PDB file of C-alpha atoms in Angstrom:
ATOM      1  CA  MET A   1     127.228  92.153 106.585  1.00  0.00           C
ATOM      2  CA  ALA A   2     124.978  92.134 103.752  1.00  0.00           C
ATOM      3  CA  GLU A   3     126.269  93.338 100.366  1.00  0.00           C
ATOM      4  CA  SER A   4     124.832  96.240  98.705  1.00  0.00           C
ATOM      5  CA  ARG A   5     124.742  97.295  95.138  1.00  0.00           C
ATOM      6  CA  GLY A   6     124.567 100.880  93.779  1.00  0.00           C
ATOM      7  CA  THR A   7     122.412 101.872  91.010  1.00  0.00           C
ATOM      8  CA  ILE A   8     122.974 104.490  88.187  1.00  0.00           C
ATOM      9  CA  ASP A   9     119.983 105.025  85.730  1.00  0.00           C
ATOM     10  CA  ARG A  10     118.462 101.756  86.678  1.00  0.00           C
ATOM     11  CA  THR A  11     121.800  99.721  86.166  1.00  0.00           C
ATOM     12  CA  GLN A  12     122.545  97.680  89.142  1.00  0.00           C
ATOM     13  CA  TYR A  13     126.303  97.744  89.664  1.00  0.00           C
ATOM     14  CA  PRO A  14     128.314  94.852  91.291  1.00  0.00           C
ATOM     15  CA  PRO A  15     128.319  94.842  95.038  1.00  0.00           C
ATOM     16  CA  ALA A  16     130.496  97.373  96.959  1.00  0.00           C
ATOM     17  CA  GLY A  17     134.066  96.010  98.085  1.00  0.00           C
ATOM     18  CA  THR A  18     137.230  95.168  96.613  1.00  0.00           C
ATOM     19  CA  TRP A  19     137.602  93.433  93.133  1.00  0.00           C
ATOM     20  CA  GLU A  20     140.749  92.205  91.355  1.00  0.00           C
ATOM     21  CA  PHE A  21     141.563  91.278  87.469  1.00  0.00           C
ATOM     22  CA  ASP A  22     140.952  87.776  86.329  1.00  0.00           C
ATOM     23  CA  LYS A  23     143.994  87.833  84.440  1.00  0.00           C
ATOM     24  CA  ASN A  24     143.011  84.874  82.260  1.00  0.00           C
ATOM     25  CA  HIS A  25     140.137  87.156  81.096  1.00  0.00           C
ATOM     26  CA  THR A  26     141.752  90.410  81.014  1.00  0.00           C
ATOM     27  CA  HIS A  27     143.656  92.164  78.255  1.00  0.00           C
ATOM     28  CA  ILE A  28     145.452  95.391  78.268  1.00  0.00           C
ATOM     29  CA  GLY A  29     146.283  96.307  74.757  1.00  0.00           C
ATOM     30  CA  PHE A  30     147.226  99.079  72.404  1.00  0.00           C
ATOM     31  CA  VAL A  31     147.138 100.019  68.657  1.00  0.00           C
ATOM     32  CA  ALA A  32     149.709 102.213  66.964  1.00  0.00           C
ATOM     33  CA  ARG A  33     150.021 103.312  63.317  1.00  0.00           C
ATOM     34  CA  HIS A  34     153.219 101.748  61.820  1.00  0.00           C
ATOM     35  CA  MET A  35     154.049 103.312  58.308  1.00  0.00           C
ATOM     36  CA  ILE A  36     150.797 102.490  56.267  1.00  0.00           C
ATOM     37  CA  SER A  37     149.182 100.038  58.727  1.00  0.00           C
ATOM     38  CA  ARG A  38     148.387  99.208  62.488  1.00  0.00           C
ATOM     39  CA  VAL A  39     150.304  97.254  64.844  1.00  0.00           C
ATOM     40  CA  ARG A  40     148.557  95.648  67.954  1.00  0.00           C
ATOM     41  CA  GLY A  41     150.235  94.877  71.343  1.00  0.00           C
ATOM     42  CA  ALA A  42     149.690  94.130  74.864  1.00  0.00           C
ATOM     43  CA  PHE A  43     151.050  94.023  78.157  1.00  0.00           C
ATOM     44  CA  GLU A  44     151.235  90.732  79.782  1.00  0.00           C
ATOM     45  CA  GLU A  45     152.195  91.444  83.171  1.00  0.00           C
ATOM     46  CA  PHE A  46     149.785  93.931  85.389  1.00  0.00           C
ATOM     47  CA  ASP A  47     148.178  94.131  88.665  1.00  0.00           C
ATOM     48  CA  GLY A  48     145.587  96.231  90.270  1.00  0.00           C
ATOM     49  CA  THR A  49     142.535  96.728  92.443  1.00  0.00           C
ATOM     50  CA  ILE A  50     139.003  98.084  91.818  1.00  0.00           C
ATOM     51  CA  VAL A  51     137.234  99.325  94.834  1.00  0.00           C
ATOM     52  CA  ILE A  52     133.315  99.735  93.821  1.00  0.00           C
ATOM     53  CA  GLY A  53     131.748 101.918  96.251  1.00  0.00           C
ATOM     54  CA  GLU A  54     128.244 101.995  97.694  1.00  0.00           C
ATOM     55  CA  ASP A  55     127.924 104.822  95.446  1.00  0.00           C
ATOM     56  CA  PRO A  56     129.346 103.483  92.093  1.00  0.00           C
ATOM     57  CA  LEU A  57     130.717 107.081  91.047  1.00  0.00           C
ATOM     58  CA  GLU A  58     132.911 106.815  94.615  1.00  0.00           C
ATOM     59  CA  SER A  59     134.652 103.815  93.121  1.00  0.00           C
ATOM     60  CA  SER A  60     138.522 103.726  92.237  1.00  0.00           C
ATOM     61  CA  VAL A  61     140.751 102.027  89.909  1.00  0.00           C
ATOM     62  CA  GLU A  62     144.443 101.558  90.445  1.00  0.00           C
ATOM     63  CA  VAL A  63     146.537  99.588  88.153  1.00  0.00           C
ATOM     64  CA  GLU A  64     150.490  98.897  87.559  1.00  0.00           C
ATOM     65  CA  ILE A  65     151.841  97.703  84.446  1.00  0.00           C
ATOM     66  CA  GLN A  66     155.232  96.026  83.970  1.00  0.00           C
ATOM     67  CA  ALA A  67     156.719  97.754  81.057  1.00  0.00           C
ATOM     68  CA  ALA A  68     158.900  95.019  79.925  1.00  0.00           C
ATOM     69  CA  SER A  69     155.937  92.620  79.294  1.00  0.00           C
ATOM     70  CA  VAL A  70     155.165  94.491  76.182  1.00  0.00           C
ATOM     71  CA  GLN A  71     154.301  92.159  73.484  1.00  0.00           C
ATOM     72  CA  THR A  72     153.584  92.656  69.738  1.00  0.00           C
ATOM     73  CA  ARG A  73     154.447  89.075  68.425  1.00  0.00           C
ATOM     74  CA  THR A  74     157.777  90.539  66.955  1.00  0.00           C
ATOM     75  CA  GLY A  75     160.718  90.122  69.078  1.00  0.00           C
ATOM     76  CA  MET A  76     162.849  92.883  67.514  1.00  0.00           C
ATOM     77  CA  ARG A  77     160.030  95.448  67.808  1.00  0.00           C
ATOM     78  CA  ASP A  78     159.160  94.215  71.492  1.00  0.00           C
ATOM     79  CA  ASP A  79     162.890  94.712  72.148  1.00  0.00           C
ATOM     80  CA  HIS A  80     162.992  98.359  70.562  1.00  0.00           C
ATOM     81  CA  LEU A  81     159.840  99.258  72.575  1.00  0.00           C
ATOM     82  CA  ARG A  82     161.510  98.204  75.716  1.00  0.00           C
ATOM     83  CA  SER A  83     164.573 100.328  74.983  1.00  0.00           C
ATOM     84  CA  PRO A  84     165.272 103.993  75.658  1.00  0.00           C
ATOM     85  CA  ASP A  85     163.619 104.915  72.695  1.00  0.00           C
ATOM     86  CA  PHE A  86     160.409 104.211  73.943  1.00  0.00           C
ATOM     87  CA  LEU A  87     159.481 102.757  77.437  1.00  0.00           C
ATOM     88  CA  ASP A  88     162.910 102.717  78.759  1.00  0.00           C
ATOM     89  CA  VAL A  89     162.088  99.661  81.037  1.00  0.00           C
ATOM     90  CA  GLU A  90     165.403  99.705  82.883  1.00  0.00           C
ATOM     91  CA  ARG A  91     164.779 103.176  84.219  1.00  0.00           C
ATOM     92  CA  PHE A  92     161.218 103.085  84.099  1.00  0.00           C
ATOM     93  CA  PRO A  93     160.070  99.512  85.145  1.00  0.00           C
ATOM     94  CA  THR A  94     156.226 100.391  85.602  1.00  0.00           C
ATOM     95  CA  LEU A  95     153.270 102.227  83.880  1.00  0.00           C
ATOM     96  CA  THR A  96     150.759 103.266  86.405  1.00  0.00           C
ATOM     97  CA  PHE A  97     147.014 104.405  86.446  1.00  0.00           C
ATOM     98  CA  ARG A  98     145.162 105.798  89.252  1.00  0.00           C
ATOM     99  CA  SER A  99     141.527 107.148  88.704  1.00  0.00           C
ATOM    100  CA  ARG A 100     140.351 110.395  90.320  1.00  0.00           C
ATOM    101  CA  GLU A 101     136.724 110.510  88.959  1.00  0.00           C
ATOM    102  CA  ILE A 102     133.836 108.736  87.441  1.00  0.00           C
ATOM    103  CA  ARG A 103     131.412 110.561  85.221  1.00  0.00           C
ATOM    104  CA  PRO A 104     128.456 108.735  83.979  1.00  0.00           C
ATOM    105  CA  THR A 105     127.561 109.291  80.152  1.00  0.00           C
ATOM    106  CA  GLY A 106     124.687 106.572  79.674  1.00  0.00           C
ATOM    107  CA  GLU A 107     122.941 103.638  81.514  1.00  0.00           C
ATOM    108  CA  THR A 108     125.983 101.482  81.491  1.00  0.00           C
ATOM    109  CA  THR A 109     128.856 103.961  80.121  1.00  0.00           C
ATOM    110  CA  PHE A 110     131.128 106.391  81.832  1.00  0.00           C
ATOM    111  CA  GLU A 111     134.070 108.285  81.729  1.00  0.00           C
ATOM    112  CA  LEU A 112     136.831 107.012  83.968  1.00  0.00           C
ATOM    113  CA  VAL A 113     139.274 110.272  84.675  1.00  0.00           C
ATOM    114  CA  GLY A 114     142.766 109.565  86.117  1.00  0.00           C
ATOM    115  CA  ASP A 115     146.366 110.057  86.149  1.00  0.00           C
ATOM    116  CA  LEU A 116     148.678 107.917  83.683  1.00  0.00           C
ATOM    117  CA  THR A 117     152.131 107.814  84.239  1.00  0.00           C
ATOM    118  CA  ILE A 118     154.542 106.713  81.764  1.00  0.00           C
ATOM    119  CA  ARG A 119     158.243 107.330  81.862  1.00  0.00           C
ATOM    120  CA  ASP A 120     157.786 109.352  84.975  1.00  0.00           C
ATOM    121  CA  VAL A 121     155.698 111.589  83.069  1.00  0.00           C
ATOM    122  CA  THR A 122     152.113 111.953  84.514  1.00  0.00           C
ATOM    123  CA  ARG A 123     149.054 113.148  82.620  1.00  0.00           C
ATOM    124  CA  GLU A 124     145.525 112.996  83.064  1.00  0.00           C
ATOM    125  CA  VAL A 125     143.657 110.551  80.646  1.00  0.00           C
ATOM    126  CA  VAL A 126     139.735 110.121  80.091  1.00  0.00           C
ATOM    127  CA  LEU A 127     138.937 106.503  79.265  1.00  0.00           C
ATOM    128  CA  ALA A 128     135.517 105.808  77.727  1.00  0.00           C
ATOM    129  CA  ALA A 129     134.396 102.912  79.584  1.00  0.00           C
ATOM    130  CA  GLU A 130     131.127 100.473  79.562  1.00  0.00           C
ATOM    131  CA  PHE A 131     129.801  98.193  82.443  1.00  0.00           C
ATOM    132  CA  LEU A 132     128.954  94.651  80.748  1.00  0.00           C
ATOM    133  CA  GLY A 133     127.284  93.151  83.725  1.00  0.00           C
ATOM    134  CA  TRP A 134     127.939  91.085  86.790  1.00  0.00           C
ATOM    135  CA  GLY A 135     126.993  87.822  88.450  1.00  0.00           C
ATOM    136  CA  PRO A 136     128.075  84.600  90.348  1.00  0.00           C
ATOM    137  CA  GLY A 137     131.116  83.596  88.854  1.00  0.00           C
ATOM    138  CA  LEU A 138     131.845  79.987  87.052  1.00  0.00           C
ATOM    139  CA  GLN A 139     134.569  79.013  89.376  1.00  0.00           C
ATOM    140  CA  PRO A 140     133.777  75.965  91.668  1.00  0.00           C
ATOM    141  CA  ASP A 141     133.768  78.523  94.639  1.00  0.00           C
ATOM    142  CA  GLY A 142     131.100  80.601  93.108  1.00  0.00           C
ATOM    143  CA  SER A 143     133.154  83.769  92.827  1.00  0.00           C
ATOM    144  CA  GLN A 144     131.164  86.910  91.809  1.00  0.00           C
ATOM    145  CA  MET A 145     132.411  88.272  88.428  1.00  0.00           C
ATOM    146  CA  ALA A 146     131.872  91.600  86.650  1.00  0.00           C
ATOM    147  CA  GLY A 147     132.927  92.887  83.429  1.00  0.00           C
ATOM    148  CA  PHE A 148     134.080  96.130  81.953  1.00  0.00           C
ATOM    149  CA  THR A 149     135.846  97.693  78.864  1.00  0.00           C
ATOM    150  CA  ALA A 150     137.569 100.907  78.530  1.00  0.00           C
ATOM    151  CA  SER A 151     139.626 102.728  75.600  1.00  0.00           C
ATOM    152  CA  THR A 152     141.271 106.119  75.055  1.00  0.00           C
ATOM    153  CA  GLU A 153     143.575 107.515  72.611  1.00  0.00           C
ATOM    154  CA  LEU A 154     147.194 108.946  73.720  1.00  0.00           C
ATOM    155  CA  VAL A 155     149.426 111.246  72.020  1.00  0.00           C
ATOM    156  CA  ARG A 156     152.899 109.908  72.362  1.00  0.00           C
ATOM    157  CA  GLN A 157     154.781 113.057  72.836  1.00  0.00           C
ATOM    158  CA  ASP A 158     152.716 113.981  75.857  1.00  0.00           C
ATOM    159  CA  TRP A 159     154.944 111.239  77.693  1.00  0.00           C
ATOM    160  CA  ASP A 160     158.106 112.076  75.969  1.00  0.00           C
ATOM    161  CA  LEU A 161     157.743 109.119  73.440  1.00  0.00           C
ATOM    162  CA  THR A 162     159.147 110.955  70.872  1.00  0.00           C
ATOM    163  CA  TRP A 163     161.424 108.773  68.763  1.00  0.00           C
ATOM    164  CA  ASN A 164     160.537 108.286  65.155  1.00  0.00           C
ATOM    165  CA  VAL A 165     162.208 108.042  61.677  1.00  0.00           C
ATOM    166  CA  ALA A 166     161.254 109.903  58.256  1.00  0.00           C
ATOM    167  CA  VAL A 167     160.068 107.367  55.898  1.00  0.00           C
ATOM    168  CA  GLU A 168     161.557 107.978  52.487  1.00  0.00           C
ATOM    169  CA  THR A 169     158.231 108.105  50.808  1.00  0.00           C
ATOM    170  CA  GLY A 170     156.809 110.640  53.081  1.00  0.00           C
ATOM    171  CA  GLY A 171     155.398 110.454  56.688  1.00  0.00           C
ATOM    172  CA  TRP A 172     156.834 108.879  59.582  1.00  0.00           C
ATOM    173  CA  LEU A 173     157.503 105.246  60.758  1.00  0.00           C
ATOM    174  CA  VAL A 174     155.387 105.421  63.876  1.00  0.00           C
ATOM    175  CA  GLY A 175     152.199 107.493  64.339  1.00  0.00           C
ATOM    176  CA  ASP A 176     151.696 110.099  66.789  1.00  0.00           C
ATOM    177  CA  LYS A 177     148.596 108.505  68.334  1.00  0.00           C
ATOM    178  CA  VAL A 178     148.205 105.285  70.391  1.00  0.00           C
ATOM    179  CA  THR A 179     144.876 103.732  71.086  1.00  0.00           C
ATOM    180  CA  ILE A 180     144.485 102.129  74.599  1.00  0.00           C
ATOM    181  CA  GLU A 181     141.987  99.093  74.662  1.00  0.00           C
ATOM    182  CA  ILE A 182     141.205  97.191  77.883  1.00  0.00           C
ATOM    183  CA  ASP A 183     138.765  94.297  78.212  1.00  0.00           C
ATOM    184  CA  THR A 184     138.628  92.816  81.910  1.00  0.00           C
ATOM    185  CA  GLU A 185     136.910  90.669  83.958  1.00  0.00           C
ATOM    186  CA  LEU A 186     136.916  91.504  87.669  1.00  0.00           C
ATOM    187  CA  LEU A 187     136.639  88.768  90.558  1.00  0.00           C
ATOM    188  CA  LYS A 188     135.214  90.045  93.947  1.00  0.00           C
ATOM    189  CA  ALA A 189     138.071  89.830  96.624  1.00  0.00           C
ATOM    190  CA  SER A 190     137.341  87.517  99.827  1.00  0.00           C
ATOM    191  CA  ASP A 191     136.211  89.807 102.643  1.00  0.00           C
TER     192      ASP A 191
END
């Protein structure tokens, strides 16, 4: 069966089919305010599937993230993020995202609309995404690769992530907003 590629505004998207994360070249990270600075972190364990449709606007994304894999390079902070104050990984071991709609915003940019579940609370999010390109992979088997980025800003309280401490000099220890940043390389699954 010949592979086909969809086109939006003259951009050739990858062949239709199932694609998987190249975990060595995928980063699911976040940035949050801590007092007067920003802290960066990432989730190290995740899995998911991207199905690119014959019409790219009919594509879908499903991702499952292991909450306990959160890393900020500070053990005490990581333990706190895993605790009931934040992710409560014992009760809620996964975070999930399931797309519902793709809306083009430019030749290579689009909005990815879907449901994000954290701590059993599901809310709609809109990720600003960009298609970076695709082509034959560099692996010995010649696997095809595709690259995308996506980001969004969340308000912690929307997912019942309300823990905070007032700072003596004014303000709060943890900011209300968290920026999610995703950079991914995908590999086309064998048919």
